[in-house]
Coordinates of C-alpha atoms in Angstrom, one line a residue:
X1 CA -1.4 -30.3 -10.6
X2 CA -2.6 -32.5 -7.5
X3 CA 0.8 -33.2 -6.6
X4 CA 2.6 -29.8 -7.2
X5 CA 0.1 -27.7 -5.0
X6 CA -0.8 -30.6 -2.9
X7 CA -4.7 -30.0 -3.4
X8 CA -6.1 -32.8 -1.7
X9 CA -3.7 -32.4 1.2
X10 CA -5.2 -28.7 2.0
X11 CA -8.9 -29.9 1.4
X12 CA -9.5 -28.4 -1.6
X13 CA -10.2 -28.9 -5.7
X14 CA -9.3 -27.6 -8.7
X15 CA -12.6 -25.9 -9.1
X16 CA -12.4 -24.3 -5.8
X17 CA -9.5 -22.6 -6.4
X18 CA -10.5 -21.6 -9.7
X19 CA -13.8 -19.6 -8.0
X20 CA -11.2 -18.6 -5.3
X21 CA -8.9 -16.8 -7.7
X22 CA -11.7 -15.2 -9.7
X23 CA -13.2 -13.8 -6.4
X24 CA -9.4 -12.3 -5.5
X25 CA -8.7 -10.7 -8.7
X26 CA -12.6 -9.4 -8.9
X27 CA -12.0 -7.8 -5.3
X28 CA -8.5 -6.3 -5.9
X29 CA -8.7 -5.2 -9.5
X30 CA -9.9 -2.1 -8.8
X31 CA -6.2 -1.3 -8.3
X32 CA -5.8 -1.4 -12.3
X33 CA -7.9 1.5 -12.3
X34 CA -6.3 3.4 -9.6
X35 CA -3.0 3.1 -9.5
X36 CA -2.0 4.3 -13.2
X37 CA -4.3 7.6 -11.5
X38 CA -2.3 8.3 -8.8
X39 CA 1.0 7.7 -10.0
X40 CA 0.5 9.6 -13.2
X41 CA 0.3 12.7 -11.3
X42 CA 3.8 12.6 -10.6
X43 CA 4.4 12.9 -14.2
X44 CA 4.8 9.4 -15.0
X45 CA 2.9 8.2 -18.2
X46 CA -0.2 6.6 -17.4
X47 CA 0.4 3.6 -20.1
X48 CA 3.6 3.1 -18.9
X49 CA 2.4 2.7 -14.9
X50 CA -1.0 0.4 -15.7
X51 CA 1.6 -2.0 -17.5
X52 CA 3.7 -1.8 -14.9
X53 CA 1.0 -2.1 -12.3
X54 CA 0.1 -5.4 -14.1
X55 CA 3.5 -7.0 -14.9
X56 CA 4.3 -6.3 -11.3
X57 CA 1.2 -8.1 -10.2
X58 CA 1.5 -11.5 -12.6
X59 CA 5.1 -11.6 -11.2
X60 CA 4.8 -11.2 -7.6
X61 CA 1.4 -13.1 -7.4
X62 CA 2.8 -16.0 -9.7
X63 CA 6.1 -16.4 -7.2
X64 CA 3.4 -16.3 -4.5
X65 CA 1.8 -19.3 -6.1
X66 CA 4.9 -21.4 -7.6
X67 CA 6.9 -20.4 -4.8
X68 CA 4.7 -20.5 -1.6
X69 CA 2.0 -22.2 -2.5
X70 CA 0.1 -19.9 -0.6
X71 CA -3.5 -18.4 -2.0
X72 CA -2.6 -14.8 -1.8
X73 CA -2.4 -12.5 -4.7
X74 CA 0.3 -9.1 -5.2
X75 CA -0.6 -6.0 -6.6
X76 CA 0.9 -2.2 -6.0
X77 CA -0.1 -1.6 -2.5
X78 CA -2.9 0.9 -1.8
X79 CA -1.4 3.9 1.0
X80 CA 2.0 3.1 -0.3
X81 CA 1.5 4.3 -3.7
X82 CA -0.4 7.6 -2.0
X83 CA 3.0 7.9 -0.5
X84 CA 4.9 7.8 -3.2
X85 CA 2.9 10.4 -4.8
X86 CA 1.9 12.7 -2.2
X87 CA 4.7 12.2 0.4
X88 CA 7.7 12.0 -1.2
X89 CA 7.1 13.3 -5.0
X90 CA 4.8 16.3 -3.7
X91 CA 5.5 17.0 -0.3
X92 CA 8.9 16.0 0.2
X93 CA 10.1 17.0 -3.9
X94 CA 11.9 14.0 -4.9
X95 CA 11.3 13.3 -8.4
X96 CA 9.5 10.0 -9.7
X97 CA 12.2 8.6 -11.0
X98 CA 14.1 9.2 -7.7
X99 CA 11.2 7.7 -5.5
X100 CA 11.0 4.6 -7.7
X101 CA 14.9 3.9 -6.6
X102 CA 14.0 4.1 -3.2
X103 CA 11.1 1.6 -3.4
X104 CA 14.0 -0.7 -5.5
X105 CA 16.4 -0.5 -2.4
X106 CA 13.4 -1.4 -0.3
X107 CA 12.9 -4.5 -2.0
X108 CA 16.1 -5.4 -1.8
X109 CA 16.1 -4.3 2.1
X110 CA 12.8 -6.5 2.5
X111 CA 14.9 -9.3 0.7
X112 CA 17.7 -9.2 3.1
X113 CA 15.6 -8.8 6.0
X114 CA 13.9 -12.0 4.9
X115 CA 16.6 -14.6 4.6
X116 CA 18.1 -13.0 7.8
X117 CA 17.5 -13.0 11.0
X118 CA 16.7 -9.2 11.2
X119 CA 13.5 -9.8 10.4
X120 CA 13.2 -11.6 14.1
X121 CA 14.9 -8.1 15.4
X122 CA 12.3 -5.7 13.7
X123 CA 9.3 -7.9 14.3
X124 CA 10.4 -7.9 18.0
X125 CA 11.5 -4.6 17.9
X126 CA 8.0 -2.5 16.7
X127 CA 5.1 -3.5 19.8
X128 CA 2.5 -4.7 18.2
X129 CA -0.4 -1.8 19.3
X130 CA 1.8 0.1 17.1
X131 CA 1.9 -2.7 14.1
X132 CA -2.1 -2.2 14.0
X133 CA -2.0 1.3 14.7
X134 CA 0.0 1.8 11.5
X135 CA -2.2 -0.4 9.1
X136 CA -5.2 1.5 10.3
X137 CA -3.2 5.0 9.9
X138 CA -2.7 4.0 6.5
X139 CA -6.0 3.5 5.7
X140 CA -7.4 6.8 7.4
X141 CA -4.5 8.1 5.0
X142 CA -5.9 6.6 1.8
X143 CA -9.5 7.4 2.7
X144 CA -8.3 11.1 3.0
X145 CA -6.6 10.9 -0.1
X146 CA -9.6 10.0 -1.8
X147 CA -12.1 12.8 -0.3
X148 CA -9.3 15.2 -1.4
X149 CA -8.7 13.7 -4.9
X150 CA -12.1 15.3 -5.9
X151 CA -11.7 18.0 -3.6
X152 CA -15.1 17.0 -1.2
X153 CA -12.6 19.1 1.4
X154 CA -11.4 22.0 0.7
X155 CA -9.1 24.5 2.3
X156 CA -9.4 28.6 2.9
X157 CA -6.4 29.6 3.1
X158 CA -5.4 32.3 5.8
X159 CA -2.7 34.3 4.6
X160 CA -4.2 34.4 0.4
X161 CA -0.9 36.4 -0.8
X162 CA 1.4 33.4 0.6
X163 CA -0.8 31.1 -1.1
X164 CA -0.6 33.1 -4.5
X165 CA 2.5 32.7 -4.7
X166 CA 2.5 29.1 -4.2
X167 CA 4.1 28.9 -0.2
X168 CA 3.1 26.6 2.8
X169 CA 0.3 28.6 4.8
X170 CA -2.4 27.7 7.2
X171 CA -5.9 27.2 6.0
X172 CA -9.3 26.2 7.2
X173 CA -10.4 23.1 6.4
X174 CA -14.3 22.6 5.6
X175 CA -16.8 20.9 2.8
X176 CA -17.2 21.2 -0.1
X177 CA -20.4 23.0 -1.6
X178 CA -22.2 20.1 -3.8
X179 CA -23.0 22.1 -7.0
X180 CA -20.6 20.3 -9.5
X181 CA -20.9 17.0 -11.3
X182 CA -17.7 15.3 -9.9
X183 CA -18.9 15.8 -6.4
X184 CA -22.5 14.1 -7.7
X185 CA -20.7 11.4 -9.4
X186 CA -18.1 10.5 -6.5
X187 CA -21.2 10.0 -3.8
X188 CA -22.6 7.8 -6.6
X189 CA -20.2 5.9 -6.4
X190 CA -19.5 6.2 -2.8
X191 CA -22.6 4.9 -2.2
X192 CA -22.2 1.9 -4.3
X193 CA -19.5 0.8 -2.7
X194 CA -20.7 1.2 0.8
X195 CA -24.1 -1.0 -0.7
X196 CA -22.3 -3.6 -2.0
X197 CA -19.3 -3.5 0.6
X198 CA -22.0 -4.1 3.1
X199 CA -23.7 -6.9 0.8
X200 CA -20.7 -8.5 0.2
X201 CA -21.1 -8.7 -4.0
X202 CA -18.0 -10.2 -5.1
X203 CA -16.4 -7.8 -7.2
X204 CA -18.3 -4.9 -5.3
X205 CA -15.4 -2.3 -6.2
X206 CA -14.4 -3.2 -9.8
X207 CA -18.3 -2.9 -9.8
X208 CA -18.7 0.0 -8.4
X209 CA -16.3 1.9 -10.7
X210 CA -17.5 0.6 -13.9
X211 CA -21.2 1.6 -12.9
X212 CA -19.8 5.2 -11.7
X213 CA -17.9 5.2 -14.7
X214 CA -21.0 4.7 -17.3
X215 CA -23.1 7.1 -15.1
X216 CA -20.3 9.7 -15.9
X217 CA -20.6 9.7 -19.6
X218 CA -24.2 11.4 -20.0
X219 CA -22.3 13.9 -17.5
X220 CA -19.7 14.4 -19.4
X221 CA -16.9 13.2 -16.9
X222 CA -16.1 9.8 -18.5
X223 CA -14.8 10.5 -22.2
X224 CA -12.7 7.9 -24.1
X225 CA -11.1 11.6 -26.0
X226 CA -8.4 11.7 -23.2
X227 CA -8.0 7.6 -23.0
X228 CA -4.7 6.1 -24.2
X229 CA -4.9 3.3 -26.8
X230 CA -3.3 0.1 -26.5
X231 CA -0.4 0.8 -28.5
X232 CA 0.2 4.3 -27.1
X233 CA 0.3 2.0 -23.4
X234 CA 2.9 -0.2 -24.6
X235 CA 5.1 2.8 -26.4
X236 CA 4.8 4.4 -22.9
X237 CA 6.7 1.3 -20.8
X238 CA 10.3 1.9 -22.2
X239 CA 9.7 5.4 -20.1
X240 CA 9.5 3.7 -16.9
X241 CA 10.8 0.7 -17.5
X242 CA 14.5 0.9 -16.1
X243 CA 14.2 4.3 -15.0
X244 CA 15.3 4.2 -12.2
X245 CA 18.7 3.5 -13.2
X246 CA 19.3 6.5 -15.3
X247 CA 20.8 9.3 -14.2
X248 CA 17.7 10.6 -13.1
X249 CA 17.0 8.2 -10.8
X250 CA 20.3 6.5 -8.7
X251 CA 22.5 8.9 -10.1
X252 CA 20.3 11.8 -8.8
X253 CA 19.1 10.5 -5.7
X254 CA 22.6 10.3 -3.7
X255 CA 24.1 12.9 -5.5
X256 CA 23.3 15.4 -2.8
X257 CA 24.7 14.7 0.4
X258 CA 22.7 16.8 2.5
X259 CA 19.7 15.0 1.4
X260 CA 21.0 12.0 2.4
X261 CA 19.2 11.7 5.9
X262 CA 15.6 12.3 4.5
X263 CA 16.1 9.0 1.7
X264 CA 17.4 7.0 4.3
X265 CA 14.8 8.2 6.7
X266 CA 12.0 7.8 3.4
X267 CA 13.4 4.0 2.5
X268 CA 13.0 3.3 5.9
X269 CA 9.3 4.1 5.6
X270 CA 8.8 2.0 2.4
X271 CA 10.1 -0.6 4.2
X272 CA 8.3 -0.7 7.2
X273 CA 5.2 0.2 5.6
X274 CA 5.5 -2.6 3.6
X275 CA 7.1 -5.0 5.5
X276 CA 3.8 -4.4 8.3
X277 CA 1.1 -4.3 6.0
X278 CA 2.4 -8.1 4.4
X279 CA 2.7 -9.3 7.9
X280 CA -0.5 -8.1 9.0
X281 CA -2.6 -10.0 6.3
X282 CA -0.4 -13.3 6.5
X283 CA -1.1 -13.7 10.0
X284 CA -4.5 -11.8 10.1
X285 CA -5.6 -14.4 7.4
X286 CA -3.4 -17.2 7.4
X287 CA -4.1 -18.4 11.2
X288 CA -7.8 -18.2 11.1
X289 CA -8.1 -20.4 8.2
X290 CA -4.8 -22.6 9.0
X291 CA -2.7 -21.4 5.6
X292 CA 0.2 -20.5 8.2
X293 CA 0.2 -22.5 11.2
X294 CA 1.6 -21.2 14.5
X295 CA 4.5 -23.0 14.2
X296 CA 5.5 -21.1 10.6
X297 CA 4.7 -17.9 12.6
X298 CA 7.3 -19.4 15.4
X299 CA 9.9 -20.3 12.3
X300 CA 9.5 -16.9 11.2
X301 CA 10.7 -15.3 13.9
X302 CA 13.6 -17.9 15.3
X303 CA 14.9 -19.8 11.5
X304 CA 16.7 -18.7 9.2
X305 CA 16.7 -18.7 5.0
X306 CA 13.0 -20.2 3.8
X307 CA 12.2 -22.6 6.7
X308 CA 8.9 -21.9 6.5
X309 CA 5.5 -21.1 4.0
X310 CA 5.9 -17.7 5.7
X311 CA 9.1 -16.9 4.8
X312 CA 8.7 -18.1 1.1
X313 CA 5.8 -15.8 1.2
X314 CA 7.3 -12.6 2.7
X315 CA 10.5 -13.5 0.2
X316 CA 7.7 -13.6 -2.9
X317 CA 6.6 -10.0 -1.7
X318 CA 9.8 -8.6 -1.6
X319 CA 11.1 -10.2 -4.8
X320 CA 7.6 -8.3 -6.6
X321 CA 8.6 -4.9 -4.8
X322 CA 11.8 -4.8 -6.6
X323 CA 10.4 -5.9 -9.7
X324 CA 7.7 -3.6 -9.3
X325 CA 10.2 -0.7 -9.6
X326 CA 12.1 -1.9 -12.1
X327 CA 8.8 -1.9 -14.5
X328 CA 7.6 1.4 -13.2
X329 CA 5.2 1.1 -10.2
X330 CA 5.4 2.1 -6.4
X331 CA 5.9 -1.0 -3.6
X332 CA 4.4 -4.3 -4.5
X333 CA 2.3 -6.0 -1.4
X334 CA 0.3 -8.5 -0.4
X335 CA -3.3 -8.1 -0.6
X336 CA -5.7 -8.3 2.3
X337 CA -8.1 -9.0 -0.6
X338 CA -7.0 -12.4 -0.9
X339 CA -8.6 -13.0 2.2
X340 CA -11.7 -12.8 -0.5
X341 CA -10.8 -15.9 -2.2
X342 CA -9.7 -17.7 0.9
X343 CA -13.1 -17.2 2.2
X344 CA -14.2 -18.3 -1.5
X345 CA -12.2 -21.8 -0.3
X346 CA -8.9 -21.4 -2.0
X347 CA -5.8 -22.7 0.2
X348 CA -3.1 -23.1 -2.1
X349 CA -1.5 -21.5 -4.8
X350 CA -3.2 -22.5 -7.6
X351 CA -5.5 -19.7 -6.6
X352 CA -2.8 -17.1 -7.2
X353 CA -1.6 -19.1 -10.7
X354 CA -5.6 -18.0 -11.4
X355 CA -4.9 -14.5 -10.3
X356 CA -2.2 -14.0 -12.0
X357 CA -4.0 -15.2 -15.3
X358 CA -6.4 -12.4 -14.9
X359 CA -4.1 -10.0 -14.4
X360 CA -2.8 -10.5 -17.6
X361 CA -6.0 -10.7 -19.9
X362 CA -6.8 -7.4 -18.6
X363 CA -3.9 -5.7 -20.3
X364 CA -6.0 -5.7 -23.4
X365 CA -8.5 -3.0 -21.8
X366 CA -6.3 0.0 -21.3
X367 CA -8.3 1.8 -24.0
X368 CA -11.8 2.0 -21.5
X369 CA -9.7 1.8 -18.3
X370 CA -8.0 5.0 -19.2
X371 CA -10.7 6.8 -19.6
X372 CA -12.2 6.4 -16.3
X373 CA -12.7 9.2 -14.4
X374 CA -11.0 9.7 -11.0
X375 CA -14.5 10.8 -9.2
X376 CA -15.2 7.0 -10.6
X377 CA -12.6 5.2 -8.1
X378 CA -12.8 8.2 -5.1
X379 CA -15.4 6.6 -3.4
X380 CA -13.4 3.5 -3.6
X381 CA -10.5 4.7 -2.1
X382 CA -12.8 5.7 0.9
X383 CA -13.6 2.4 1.4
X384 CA -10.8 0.6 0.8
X385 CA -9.6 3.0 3.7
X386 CA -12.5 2.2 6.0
X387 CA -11.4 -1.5 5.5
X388 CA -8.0 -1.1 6.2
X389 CA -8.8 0.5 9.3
X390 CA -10.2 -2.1 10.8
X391 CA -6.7 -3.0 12.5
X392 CA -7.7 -0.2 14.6
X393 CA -9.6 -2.5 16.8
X394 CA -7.1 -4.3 17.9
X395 CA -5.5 -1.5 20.1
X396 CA -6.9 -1.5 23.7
X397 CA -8.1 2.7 23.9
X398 CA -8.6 2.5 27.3
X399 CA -4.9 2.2 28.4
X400 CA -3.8 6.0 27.4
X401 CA -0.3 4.6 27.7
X402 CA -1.5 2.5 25.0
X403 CA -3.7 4.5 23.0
X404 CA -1.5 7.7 22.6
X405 CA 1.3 6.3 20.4
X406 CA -1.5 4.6 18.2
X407 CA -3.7 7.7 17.9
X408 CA -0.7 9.5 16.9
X409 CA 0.7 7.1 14.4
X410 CA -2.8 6.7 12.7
X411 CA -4.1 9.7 13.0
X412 CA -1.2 11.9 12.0
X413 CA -0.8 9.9 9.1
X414 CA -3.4 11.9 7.7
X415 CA -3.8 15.3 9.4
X416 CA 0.0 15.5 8.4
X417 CA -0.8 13.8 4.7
X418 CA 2.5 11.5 5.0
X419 CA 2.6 7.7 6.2
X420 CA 6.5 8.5 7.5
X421 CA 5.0 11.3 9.6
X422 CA 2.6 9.3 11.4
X423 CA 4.8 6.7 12.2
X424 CA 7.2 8.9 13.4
X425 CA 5.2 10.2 15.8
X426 CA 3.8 7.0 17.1
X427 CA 7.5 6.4 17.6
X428 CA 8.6 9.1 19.4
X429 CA 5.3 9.5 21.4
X430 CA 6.0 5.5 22.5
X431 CA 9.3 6.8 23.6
X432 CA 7.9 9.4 26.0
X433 CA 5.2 7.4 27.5
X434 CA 7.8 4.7 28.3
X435 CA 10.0 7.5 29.8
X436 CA 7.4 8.9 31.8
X437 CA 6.1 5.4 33.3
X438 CA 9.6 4.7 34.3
X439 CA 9.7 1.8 31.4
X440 CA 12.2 3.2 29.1
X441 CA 14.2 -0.5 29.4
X442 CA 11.5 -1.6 27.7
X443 CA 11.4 0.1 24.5
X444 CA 13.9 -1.7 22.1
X445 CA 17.0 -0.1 20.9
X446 CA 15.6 -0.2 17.1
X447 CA 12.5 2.2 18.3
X448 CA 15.3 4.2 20.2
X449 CA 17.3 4.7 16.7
X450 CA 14.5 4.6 14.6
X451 CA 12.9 7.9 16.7
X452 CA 16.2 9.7 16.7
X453 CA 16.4 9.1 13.1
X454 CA 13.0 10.9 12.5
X455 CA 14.1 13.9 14.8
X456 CA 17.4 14.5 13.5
X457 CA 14.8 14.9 10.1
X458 CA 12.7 17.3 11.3
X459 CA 15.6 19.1 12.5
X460 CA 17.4 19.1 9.3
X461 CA 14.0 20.4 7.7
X462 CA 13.5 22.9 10.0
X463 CA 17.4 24.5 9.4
X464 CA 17.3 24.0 5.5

């Protein structure tokens, strides 16, 4: 063990990375909980996604460790599997099984960007006030998601005969009246996870939704009458497993030409998305505590193949993405909650090996985990948003040539409820500030494509 994860090399013990994977999967769990939630709303079987969820995780977080040898576990990513669901299956009417062949070709896009040097091109490409500005969009996104998932906001709408019959019309936002038990049970919870968020309780989340979830029975919002038993979960897989090659998946996704723009336009979002938010936590984590050193960040952008920790990392997140799909779940990522475990001490990947071990013990709860309510894991999500905006910072606000492309990507992100959206407008905003200060040599011909590429979209939305 010492010699295939080089322990003492990386100061650490077998012991510390023991603790260090137990604090990861105890901080990132929560996502067992949640994902099988929001993808089942799509109309895939809840079973069928937790499995997933979990297969996908041992996979991608094991590569991580037997790969990388990097301390960072995988898991469906949080904001990309609200996209999935309320982007592109609800808002943009691709069907689940269509949407789970788009996050396979980004894998394999992530793959090839990996062990090429495109990767150099897009990193350079996309300036970095946007980067941030797009992980803290996402997280205003999924901290929306979750205020509307028990409907704390709701909407009047303007025009109430358009909305009867089920069309697009304008409506006034506002709070919801507190006078039903899911809105008492989500600021339970809420509060729990700000409390032990701000205490720093290891576990805090999986904690707060199994308290949330036990204060919900005596309300009668947590019942195990609608949960799914373990042999219903595992007689629900061979629905998504492989799905996306049916008909209804590949064979329905290109077969409509004029739809063509919009999946290459959607793909490209998965992609970036992803391909951001993996890049953010490797270097946002990795260069404080010396997991990736300067010089892997140089590799990464000017080698080629795996010349680096980096690379072998990025290549174990793609690789999960794909399989991820395969099995039945939305993009596969990299978890900023590893930085959890690092913190914990852990620094190689025997911490993930740990992780991964976890990951698959809890298969054996899908009987209570189903019946967890979603006002249980709402306050979660709000959290988990408030921590993925903290990216935010990192944008200087008091350049306005700055700080409009990166209030526009983040913010639209969730005023528009689509991550594609929001990053098409920090794009084409970017584009217009650079035009207007004379610098338009400056903005890279990718952005320049890229931008085009949303507004040729929106234009083809707009005529069909």
């Amino acid at each position: 063990m010492e010699k295939f994860f080089h322990l003492k090399e990386n100061g650490t013990s077998v012991s510390t990375e023991v603790m260090a994977g137990l604090t990861t999967f105890f901080a990132m769990s929560y996502i067992i909980v949640v994902n099988p939630q929001i993808l089942s709303q799509t109309g895939m079987p809840w079973g069928g996604v937790f499995l997933a969820t979990i297969i996908a995780a041992i996979i991608g977080t094991l590569v991580m460790g037997l790969f990388a040898n990097v301390p960072y576990a995988q898991a469906p990513g949080m904001g990309l599997n609200a996209f999935f669901t309320y982007t592109v299956c609800f808002g943009l009417g691709f069907t689940w099984q269509e949407t789970l062949a788009m996050v396979f070709l980004c894998g394999l896009i992530n793959i090839l960007i990996t062990v090429t040097k495109v990767r150099k091109m897009i990193i350079k490409a996309i300036p970095e006030p946007l980067q941030q500005a797009i992980g803290g969009g996402i997280g205003l996104f999924v901290a929306y998601v979750g205020l509307l998932n028990v409907n704390f906001i709701t909407f009047t709408p303007k025009d109430t005969k358009a909305a009867g019959q089920g069309l697009a019309t304008g409506a006034t936002p506002g709070m919801a009246t507190l006078n039903n038990p899911t809105l008492w049970l989500f600021l339970i919870g809420l509060l729990l996870a700000i409390v032990f968020t701000i205490l720093k309780v290891k576990g805090g989340l999986l904690l707060t939704i199994i308290i949330t979830a036990v204060i919900g029975i005596p309300m009668g919002l947590t019942t195990m009458s609608n949960s799914v038993s373990l042999g219903e979960t595992f007689s629900q897989l061979p629905q998504t497993f492989g799905a996306l090659f049916t008909g209804e998946g590949f064979g329905s996704l290109f077969s409509d030409p004029a739809k063509l723009p919009l999946v290459l336009v959607t793909i490209f979002a998965f992609s970036m998305s992803d391909t951001f938010d993996t890049l953010g936590t490797f270097i946002g984590t990795g260069r404080r505590t010396g997991i990736f050193s300067k010089a892997d960040e140089e590799s990464l952008e000017n080698g080629h193949g795996f010349s680096s920790k980096m690379d072998k990392a990025l290549f174990a997140d793609s690789i999960a993405t794909s399989i991820g799909a395969i099995c039945g779940t939305s993009n596969t990522t990299t978890y900023v909650e590893s930085s959890a475990g690092i913190a914990a001490g852990g620094r190689t990947g025997l911490t993930s090996v740990i992780v991964a071990a976890c990951f698959a013990i809890s298969v054996f709860f899908a009987p209570v985990i189903s019946a967890v309510p979603g006002a249980a894991t709402a306050g979660v999500l709000v959290i988990v948003g408030c921590l993925m905006a903290a990216s935010l910072k990192e944008v200087k606000w008091d350049d306005i040539s700055e700080a409009i492309p990166a209030f526009f990507a983040s913010v639209f992100m969730a005023f528009s409820y689509s991550i594609s959206y929001g990053i098409a407008a920090g794009f084409i905003t970017y584009c217009i500030v650079k035009v207007c200060k004379k610098k338009a040599n400056e903005v890279h011909p990718i952005v320049w494509i890229v931008s085009a590429l949303f507004i040729l979209d929106f234009a083809c939305m707009a005529i069909l």
